Short mmCIF file of C-alpha atoms in Angstrom, two decimals:
data_model
loop_
_atom_site.label_atom_id
_atom_site.label_comp_id
_atom_site.label_asym_id
_atom_site.label_seq_id
_atom_site.Cartn_x
_atom_site.Cartn_y
_atom_site.Cartn_z
CA MET U 20 -10.12 0.30 -26.44
CA ALA U 21 -8.28 3.63 -26.50
CA ASP U 22 -10.84 5.08 -28.89
CA HIS U 23 -13.43 4.91 -26.16
CA PHE U 24 -11.75 7.69 -24.24
CA GLN U 25 -11.41 11.52 -24.57
CA LEU U 26 -7.72 11.49 -25.64
CA GLU U 27 -5.89 14.57 -27.00
CA GLY U 28 -4.18 13.88 -30.36
CA GLN U 29 -4.10 10.78 -32.52
CA VAL U 30 -3.04 7.34 -31.24
CA ALA U 31 0.21 6.21 -32.72
CA VAL U 32 0.66 2.84 -30.83
CA VAL U 33 -0.71 0.90 -27.82
CA ARG U 34 1.86 -1.46 -26.17
CA PRO U 35 2.01 -3.40 -22.93
CA LEU U 36 3.65 -1.71 -19.97
CA GLY U 37 5.01 -3.54 -16.75
CA GLU U 38 4.28 -6.99 -15.47
CA GLY U 39 0.71 -6.57 -14.56
CA PHE U 40 0.35 -8.42 -11.20
CA ILE U 41 -3.20 -7.03 -10.61
CA ASN U 42 -4.21 -4.94 -13.61
CA ASP U 43 -3.27 -5.26 -17.28
CA THR U 44 -1.41 -2.17 -18.15
CA PHE U 45 -0.61 -0.49 -21.53
CA ILE U 46 0.86 2.79 -22.64
CA ILE U 47 -0.89 4.77 -25.38
CA GLU U 48 1.60 6.75 -27.39
CA THR U 49 0.10 9.66 -29.33
CA GLU U 50 1.49 11.04 -32.73
CA SER U 51 2.41 14.57 -31.64
CA PRO U 52 4.99 15.49 -28.90
CA LEU U 53 2.59 18.35 -28.05
CA THR U 54 -0.10 15.90 -26.85
CA PRO U 55 0.19 13.60 -23.81
CA ASN U 56 0.69 9.91 -23.74
CA TYR U 57 -1.62 7.81 -21.57
CA ILE U 58 -1.77 4.86 -19.37
CA LEU U 59 -4.59 2.32 -20.28
CA GLN U 60 -5.64 -0.32 -17.71
CA ARG U 61 -7.90 -3.20 -17.60
CA LYS U 62 -8.89 -3.27 -13.97
CA ASN U 63 -8.97 -6.52 -11.98
CA ARG U 64 -12.79 -7.01 -11.13
CA GLN U 65 -11.96 -10.10 -8.99
CA ILE U 66 -9.92 -7.90 -6.57
CA PHE U 67 -11.85 -4.72 -7.04
CA THR U 68 -15.42 -5.50 -7.01
CA ASN U 69 -16.78 -2.03 -7.28
CA ILE U 70 -14.51 -0.37 -9.93
CA PRO U 71 -17.00 2.64 -10.63
CA ALA U 72 -16.76 3.56 -6.84
CA MET U 73 -12.95 3.08 -6.99
CA MET U 74 -12.62 5.56 -9.89
CA GLU U 75 -14.78 7.99 -8.01
CA ASN U 76 -12.47 7.68 -5.00
CA ILE U 77 -9.42 8.37 -7.26
CA VAL U 78 -11.03 11.50 -8.86
CA ARG U 79 -12.25 12.97 -5.43
CA VAL U 80 -8.64 12.45 -4.03
CA THR U 81 -6.69 13.72 -7.07
CA ASN U 82 -9.01 16.82 -7.34
CA HIS U 83 -8.18 17.69 -3.77
CA LEU U 84 -4.45 17.23 -4.45
CA LYS U 85 -4.59 19.23 -7.54
CA ASN U 86 -6.17 22.14 -5.70
CA LYS U 87 -3.41 22.02 -3.04
CA ILE U 88 -0.64 21.78 -5.79
CA ILE U 89 -2.03 24.77 -7.56
CA ALA U 90 -2.20 26.75 -4.28
CA ARG U 91 1.50 25.95 -3.70
CA GLY U 92 2.44 27.02 -7.22
CA GLY U 93 3.02 23.56 -8.60
CA ASP U 94 2.13 21.69 -11.70
CA PRO U 95 -1.09 19.74 -11.08
CA ARG U 96 -0.81 17.55 -14.29
CA ARG U 97 2.68 16.37 -13.18
CA GLU U 98 2.33 16.28 -9.39
CA ALA U 99 -1.04 14.34 -9.30
CA LEU U 100 -2.62 11.71 -11.47
CA THR U 101 -5.07 12.98 -14.15
CA VAL U 102 -7.91 10.57 -14.92
CA THR U 103 -9.12 10.82 -18.62
CA PRO U 104 -12.85 10.06 -18.86
CA ALA U 105 -14.44 7.93 -21.51
CA LYS U 106 -16.35 9.60 -24.35
CA ASP U 107 -19.70 8.92 -22.61
CA GLY U 108 -18.44 11.01 -19.65
CA LYS U 109 -17.87 8.03 -17.28
CA LEU U 110 -14.59 7.52 -15.43
CA TYR U 111 -14.20 4.08 -17.00
CA HIS U 112 -15.34 2.08 -20.10
CA ARG U 113 -17.00 -1.35 -19.77
CA ASP U 114 -16.50 -3.73 -22.67
CA ASP U 115 -18.69 -6.33 -23.99
CA ALA U 116 -17.14 -9.02 -21.78
CA GLY U 117 -17.89 -6.97 -18.68
CA GLU U 118 -14.25 -5.89 -18.10
CA TYR U 119 -13.62 -2.32 -16.92
CA TRP U 120 -10.97 -0.02 -18.47
CA ALA U 121 -9.64 3.22 -17.28
CA VAL U 122 -7.17 5.85 -18.61
CA CYS U 123 -4.92 8.49 -16.97
CA GLU U 124 -2.29 10.76 -18.37
CA PHE U 125 1.25 9.40 -18.43
CA ILE U 126 3.61 11.60 -16.48
CA ASP U 127 6.91 11.83 -18.59
CA GLN U 128 10.50 12.87 -17.64
CA THR U 129 10.29 10.96 -14.28
CA VAL U 130 12.42 8.38 -12.47
CA ALA U 131 10.95 5.33 -10.73
CA TYR U 132 12.75 2.81 -8.51
CA GLN U 133 11.75 -0.80 -8.00
CA LYS U 134 13.49 -1.17 -4.63
CA ALA U 135 14.65 1.19 -1.87
CA ASP U 136 18.16 -0.23 -1.29
CA THR U 137 19.74 2.77 0.44
CA PRO U 138 18.73 5.00 3.39
CA ARG U 139 18.62 7.98 1.01
CA LEU U 140 16.05 6.35 -1.01
CA ALA U 141 14.11 5.03 2.13
CA TYR U 142 13.99 8.74 3.34
CA GLN U 143 12.53 9.83 0.00
CA GLY U 144 9.98 7.13 0.00
CA GLY U 145 8.85 8.18 3.49
CA LYS U 146 8.77 11.79 2.31
CA GLY U 147 6.68 10.72 -0.61
CA ILE U 148 3.96 8.96 1.33
CA GLY U 149 4.12 11.54 4.04
CA GLN U 150 3.64 14.39 1.62
CA PHE U 151 0.65 12.51 -0.04
CA GLN U 152 -1.00 12.12 3.43
CA GLU U 153 -0.23 15.60 4.51
CA MET U 154 -1.90 17.19 1.53
CA LEU U 155 -4.97 15.03 2.11
CA SER U 156 -4.96 15.59 5.89
CA ASP U 157 -7.96 17.99 5.66
CA PHE U 158 -9.85 15.95 3.06
CA THR U 159 -13.49 15.48 4.23
CA GLU U 160 -15.36 13.88 1.41
CA PRO U 161 -16.63 10.34 1.74
CA LEU U 162 -14.75 7.54 0.10
CA THR U 163 -16.24 4.13 -0.70
CA ASP U 164 -14.61 1.29 1.12
CA ILE U 165 -13.49 -0.76 -1.88
CA LEU U 166 -11.52 -3.28 0.09
CA PRO U 167 -13.74 -4.30 3.10
CA GLY U 168 -11.83 -5.63 6.06
CA PHE U 169 -8.41 -4.45 4.70
CA HIS U 170 -5.89 -4.37 7.64
CA ASN U 171 -8.86 -4.96 10.08
CA ILE U 172 -7.44 -7.53 12.49
CA ARG U 173 -10.84 -8.27 14.02
CA TYR U 174 -12.07 -9.17 10.45
CA ARG U 175 -8.94 -11.32 9.93
CA PHE U 176 -9.46 -13.19 13.24
CA LYS U 177 -12.91 -14.06 12.12
CA GLN U 178 -11.50 -15.56 8.98
CA TRP U 179 -8.73 -17.22 10.96
CA ASP U 180 -11.08 -18.85 13.49
CA ASP U 181 -13.22 -20.13 10.80
CA THR U 182 -10.36 -21.60 8.86
CA LEU U 183 -8.89 -23.24 11.95
CA ALA U 184 -12.30 -24.71 12.81
CA ALA U 185 -12.73 -26.24 9.30
CA ASP U 186 -9.10 -27.21 8.67
CA PRO U 187 -10.01 -27.91 5.08
CA ALA U 188 -6.59 -29.08 3.95
CA GLY U 189 -5.87 -31.08 7.05
CA ARG U 190 -2.70 -29.14 7.76
CA LYS U 191 -3.52 -27.54 11.19
CA ALA U 192 -1.82 -30.21 13.27
CA GLU U 193 1.54 -29.80 11.50
CA VAL U 194 1.65 -26.08 12.26
CA ALA U 195 0.80 -26.10 15.92
CA ALA U 196 3.84 -23.92 16.79
CA GLU U 197 3.12 -21.38 14.08
CA ILE U 198 -0.47 -21.19 15.32
CA GLU U 199 0.74 -20.41 18.73
CA TRP U 200 2.68 -17.40 17.31
CA ILE U 201 -0.63 -15.95 16.13
CA GLU U 202 -2.53 -16.81 19.32
CA SER U 203 0.05 -15.32 21.76
CA ARG U 204 -0.30 -11.93 20.22
CA ARG U 205 -3.98 -11.81 19.48
CA ASP U 206 -4.94 -9.62 22.51
CA GLU U 207 -2.28 -7.08 21.93
CA MET U 208 -3.28 -6.73 18.29
CA LEU U 209 -6.96 -6.27 19.09
CA ARG U 210 -6.22 -3.70 21.77
CA PHE U 211 -4.55 -1.65 19.04
CA TRP U 212 -7.44 -2.13 16.60
CA GLN U 213 -9.95 -1.07 19.18
CA LEU U 214 -8.33 2.30 19.32
CA VAL U 215 -9.03 2.63 15.54
CA GLU U 216 -12.65 1.36 16.05
CA GLU U 217 -13.45 3.84 18.73
CA GLY U 218 -11.82 6.77 16.89
CA THR U 219 -8.98 7.35 19.29
CA ILE U 220 -6.69 6.65 16.44
CA PRO U 221 -8.43 8.86 13.61
CA THR U 222 -9.31 7.71 10.14
CA ARG U 223 -7.64 9.56 7.25
CA VAL U 224 -7.04 9.08 3.50
CA THR U 225 -4.54 6.22 2.98
CA HIS U 226 -2.80 4.87 -0.08
CA ASN U 227 -2.59 1.23 0.99
CA ASP U 228 0.26 0.22 -1.39
CA THR U 229 3.23 2.10 -0.19
CA LYS U 230 6.08 0.44 -2.11
CA ILE U 231 8.59 2.82 -3.62
CA ASN U 232 7.65 2.08 -7.21
CA ASN U 233 4.32 3.80 -6.62
CA ILE U 234 6.29 7.15 -6.14
CA LEU U 235 7.67 9.01 -9.22
CA PHE U 236 10.71 11.31 -8.71
CA ASP U 237 11.88 14.08 -10.93
CA LYS U 238 15.23 14.05 -12.64
CA GLU U 239 16.82 15.79 -9.63
CA GLY U 240 15.64 13.03 -7.27
CA ARG U 241 12.76 15.04 -5.70
CA VAL U 242 9.47 13.40 -4.92
CA LEU U 243 7.08 14.37 -7.78
CA CYS U 244 3.92 12.21 -7.69
CA VAL U 245 2.27 9.24 -5.85
CA ILE U 246 0.65 6.92 -8.36
CA ASP U 247 -1.44 3.72 -8.40
CA LEU U 248 -4.39 5.02 -6.38
CA ASP U 249 -6.66 2.02 -6.94
CA THR U 250 -6.49 1.10 -3.23
CA VAL U 251 -7.04 4.60 -1.73
CA LEU U 252 -9.63 4.49 1.06
CA SER U 253 -10.30 5.76 4.50
CA ALA U 254 -8.32 4.07 7.19
CA THR U 255 -5.69 4.84 9.80
CA CYS U 256 -2.56 6.43 8.26
CA LEU U 257 -0.54 4.02 10.46
CA ASN U 258 -1.39 1.27 8.04
CA ASP U 259 0.59 3.17 5.28
CA TYR U 260 3.58 3.66 7.56
CA GLY U 261 3.59 0.20 9.02
CA ASP U 262 3.40 -1.54 5.64
CA ALA U 263 6.13 0.62 4.21
CA ILE U 264 8.37 -0.34 7.16
CA ARG U 265 7.50 -4.01 6.58
CA SER U 266 8.78 -3.88 2.92
CA TYR U 267 11.55 -1.23 3.12
CA THR U 268 13.53 -2.55 6.19
CA ASN U 269 13.42 -6.25 5.42
CA THR U 270 16.96 -7.44 4.79
CA GLY U 271 15.77 -10.58 3.14
CA LEU U 272 12.89 -11.64 0.77
CA GLU U 273 9.18 -11.72 1.77
CA ASP U 274 9.42 -15.60 1.06
CA ASP U 275 13.15 -16.00 1.88
CA PRO U 276 13.78 -19.70 2.63
CA ASN U 277 17.04 -18.70 4.55
CA LEU U 278 15.86 -17.03 7.83
CA ASP U 279 19.35 -15.98 8.54
CA ARG U 280 18.93 -13.35 5.88
CA VAL U 281 15.76 -11.83 7.30
CA SER U 282 15.78 -9.03 9.95
CA MET U 283 14.74 -5.43 10.20
CA ASP U 284 17.42 -2.91 9.10
CA ILE U 285 17.27 -0.27 11.72
CA GLU U 286 19.09 2.31 9.65
CA MET U 287 16.47 1.92 6.90
CA PHE U 288 13.80 2.24 9.54
CA LYS U 289 15.41 5.50 10.75
CA ALA U 290 15.66 6.89 7.23
CA TYR U 291 12.05 6.14 6.27
CA THR U 292 10.71 7.40 9.49
CA GLU U 293 12.62 10.66 9.23
CA GLY U 294 11.38 11.25 5.75
CA TYR U 295 7.84 10.33 6.68
CA LEU U 296 7.71 12.60 9.76
CA SER U 297 9.34 15.57 7.82
CA GLU U 298 5.91 15.87 6.06
CA THR U 299 3.44 14.39 8.64
CA HIS U 300 4.58 15.93 11.95
CA THR U 301 2.18 18.88 11.23
CA PHE U 302 -0.97 16.77 11.61
CA LEU U 303 -0.23 13.48 13.46
CA THR U 304 -2.00 13.34 16.88
CA PRO U 305 -0.03 12.24 19.96
CA VAL U 306 -1.78 8.82 19.88
CA GLU U 307 -0.90 8.31 16.23
CA ALA U 308 2.69 9.19 17.07
CA GLU U 309 2.70 6.76 20.04
CA TYR U 310 1.69 3.88 17.84
CA LEU U 311 3.72 4.70 14.82
CA ALA U 312 6.48 2.13 15.67
CA PHE U 313 3.92 -0.44 16.81
CA SER U 314 2.10 -0.27 13.43
CA ALA U 315 5.08 -1.82 11.76
CA ARG U 316 4.66 -4.85 14.06
CA TYR U 317 0.85 -4.84 13.63
CA ILE U 318 1.01 -5.00 9.88
CA THR U 319 3.80 -7.60 9.80
CA TYR U 320 1.80 -9.72 12.26
CA GLU U 321 -1.21 -9.44 9.99
CA GLN U 322 0.77 -10.76 7.06
CA VAL U 323 2.14 -13.71 9.18
CA LEU U 324 -1.47 -14.55 9.92
CA ARG U 325 -2.67 -14.23 6.32
CA PHE U 326 0.11 -16.33 4.94
CA LEU U 327 -0.44 -19.09 7.57
CA MET U 328 -4.22 -18.97 7.17
CA ASP U 329 -3.80 -19.46 3.54
CA TYR U 330 -1.55 -22.45 4.00
CA ILE U 331 -4.09 -24.09 6.43
CA ASP U 332 -6.79 -23.19 3.98
CA GLY U 333 -5.15 -25.05 1.13
CA ASP U 334 -3.50 -22.13 -0.74
CA HIS U 335 -6.48 -20.44 -2.33
CA TYR U 336 -5.63 -16.77 -2.01
CA TYR U 337 -1.99 -16.22 -2.74
CA LYS U 338 -0.30 -17.61 -5.74
CA THR U 339 2.24 -20.31 -4.80
CA LYS U 340 5.32 -21.87 -6.42
CA SER U 341 5.51 -24.88 -4.22
CA ALA U 342 3.44 -26.86 -1.83
CA ASP U 343 4.92 -25.25 1.28
CA HIS U 344 5.36 -21.68 -0.30
CA ASN U 345 2.80 -20.07 2.09
CA LEU U 346 4.56 -21.71 5.09
CA VAL U 347 7.96 -20.30 3.87
CA ARG U 348 6.38 -16.97 3.64
CA THR U 349 4.90 -17.33 7.12
CA ARG U 350 8.23 -18.21 8.73
CA ALA U 351 10.08 -15.47 6.90
CA GLN U 352 7.60 -12.83 7.92
CA TYR U 353 7.60 -14.12 11.52
CA LYS U 354 11.44 -13.75 11.57
CA LEU U 355 10.96 -10.15 10.51
CA LEU U 356 8.36 -9.69 13.20
CA GLN U 357 10.71 -11.07 15.94
CA SER U 358 13.43 -8.59 14.71
CA MET U 359 11.01 -5.79 15.00
CA GLU U 360 9.98 -6.88 18.48
CA ALA U 361 13.70 -7.15 19.51
CA GLN U 362 14.40 -3.68 18.26
CA TYR U 363 11.23 -2.12 19.45
CA ALA U 364 12.50 0.15 22.08
CA GLU U 365 15.03 1.50 19.58
CA MET U 366 12.22 2.15 17.04
CA GLN U 367 10.24 4.08 19.59
CA ARG U 368 13.27 6.22 20.42
CA ILE U 369 13.95 7.00 16.78
CA VAL U 370 10.29 8.10 16.32
CA LYS U 371 10.44 10.25 19.45
CA GLU U 372 13.63 11.97 18.61
CA ALA U 373 12.44 12.67 15.03
CA LEU U 374 9.28 14.26 16.41
CA GLU U 375 11.24 16.37 19.00
CA ARG U 376 13.04 18.06 16.26
CA TYR U 377 9.87 19.45 14.83
CA ALA U 378 8.29 20.49 18.28
#
C-alpha cells in the first residue's frame, strides 16, 4: 500500500502503530535517516462516509496553519501535519476492496501523553487546543461537514424522541429516573444550541477530538503540533473546550461503576481553562466567553443522553462489555454532570478572572 504514495526514500519496513480504535494505523520507516518516516492509515469508512472530503478539509486547514507557522518563523513540517499525496495526485488511495488509505509525514523527536494527570499537563493541553484554534480564527474557506449532527443537541433530541417512541429493546420502563435526567434539562440545552443556530455564538474551525494524546510536545515540554485532524469541521469552538473539560477533569473513569470516584476536579478545570484562554482570549467574543463554562455541562449532558439512548435502543452504537455497560456509562457521566452543576459558579468565576488578566 505504501507504494501507492509519493514517499521520499526507500521503504524499509511497515509495522502497526497504536491500538487503532477507529482507523488502522501503521508507521512506514524509510531506509535513510535523511528521509522522513510516514504514518499510513486505513480510514474507517463506516464512521467517515466522505473520506475524499475529509482529506480536503485536512489539507485546507493544514495549509492555513503552515502559512501562519512560516510567518511566525516556525517549522511548518514539524508544527503542522503534512499530508503526502498518492502517486495519482489524490489525497488518498482507494484499494480494490473499496477501502481508503492516506499518508502523512511522521513527526519525530516528540513526546506524547496518554492522560493529563497533573494541572501542568492540563494547562499545556488547553494551550495546545487554544493555539490550534487561534491560528485558525481567521480561516474563511468552506469545510465539508463530515459528521452531520455532531454535538447538535436538536439532532440528538430527534434521535432520542424516536428511540423512546420505539423502545426497541423494551428497556424504557426500567430507566424512568434516568429519562427524567434528560428531560429536566432539555429546554436549557436547546436555548444554548439556538444561540449557535442563529449565529450569536459564531462558527469556527474545531478539532472535535481534544484528548491530550492528539497533541505532540517537543522534548522541552512545549506544545509542538495538534494531530489527528480527521474530525476537523466548522462548529462552535465551545465544543472543543467543553469536551476537553469533560475528559480532563473527571476524577473517575468514563464508565466508572463506583460513582464515589467520579467528580469534576476544579484544579484541573482551572489549569486547562488558563492554558486555553492564554491563546484564545484574542478572538473569543463576549458571548463565547459567557458560555465557556456552560459548554462543559452541555457536552457532558449530550454524552449522558447518547449513552442512555444507546442502552434503550439495545446497544447498537457503542461497543459494550456487559449487558448494562451503557447504563453504567450513563450514570457515571451523569455524576460528572452533577459535579459540574454543583461547581458551576466557581467555574464561571475562574473563566472571568482568567479573562480579566488579559483585558
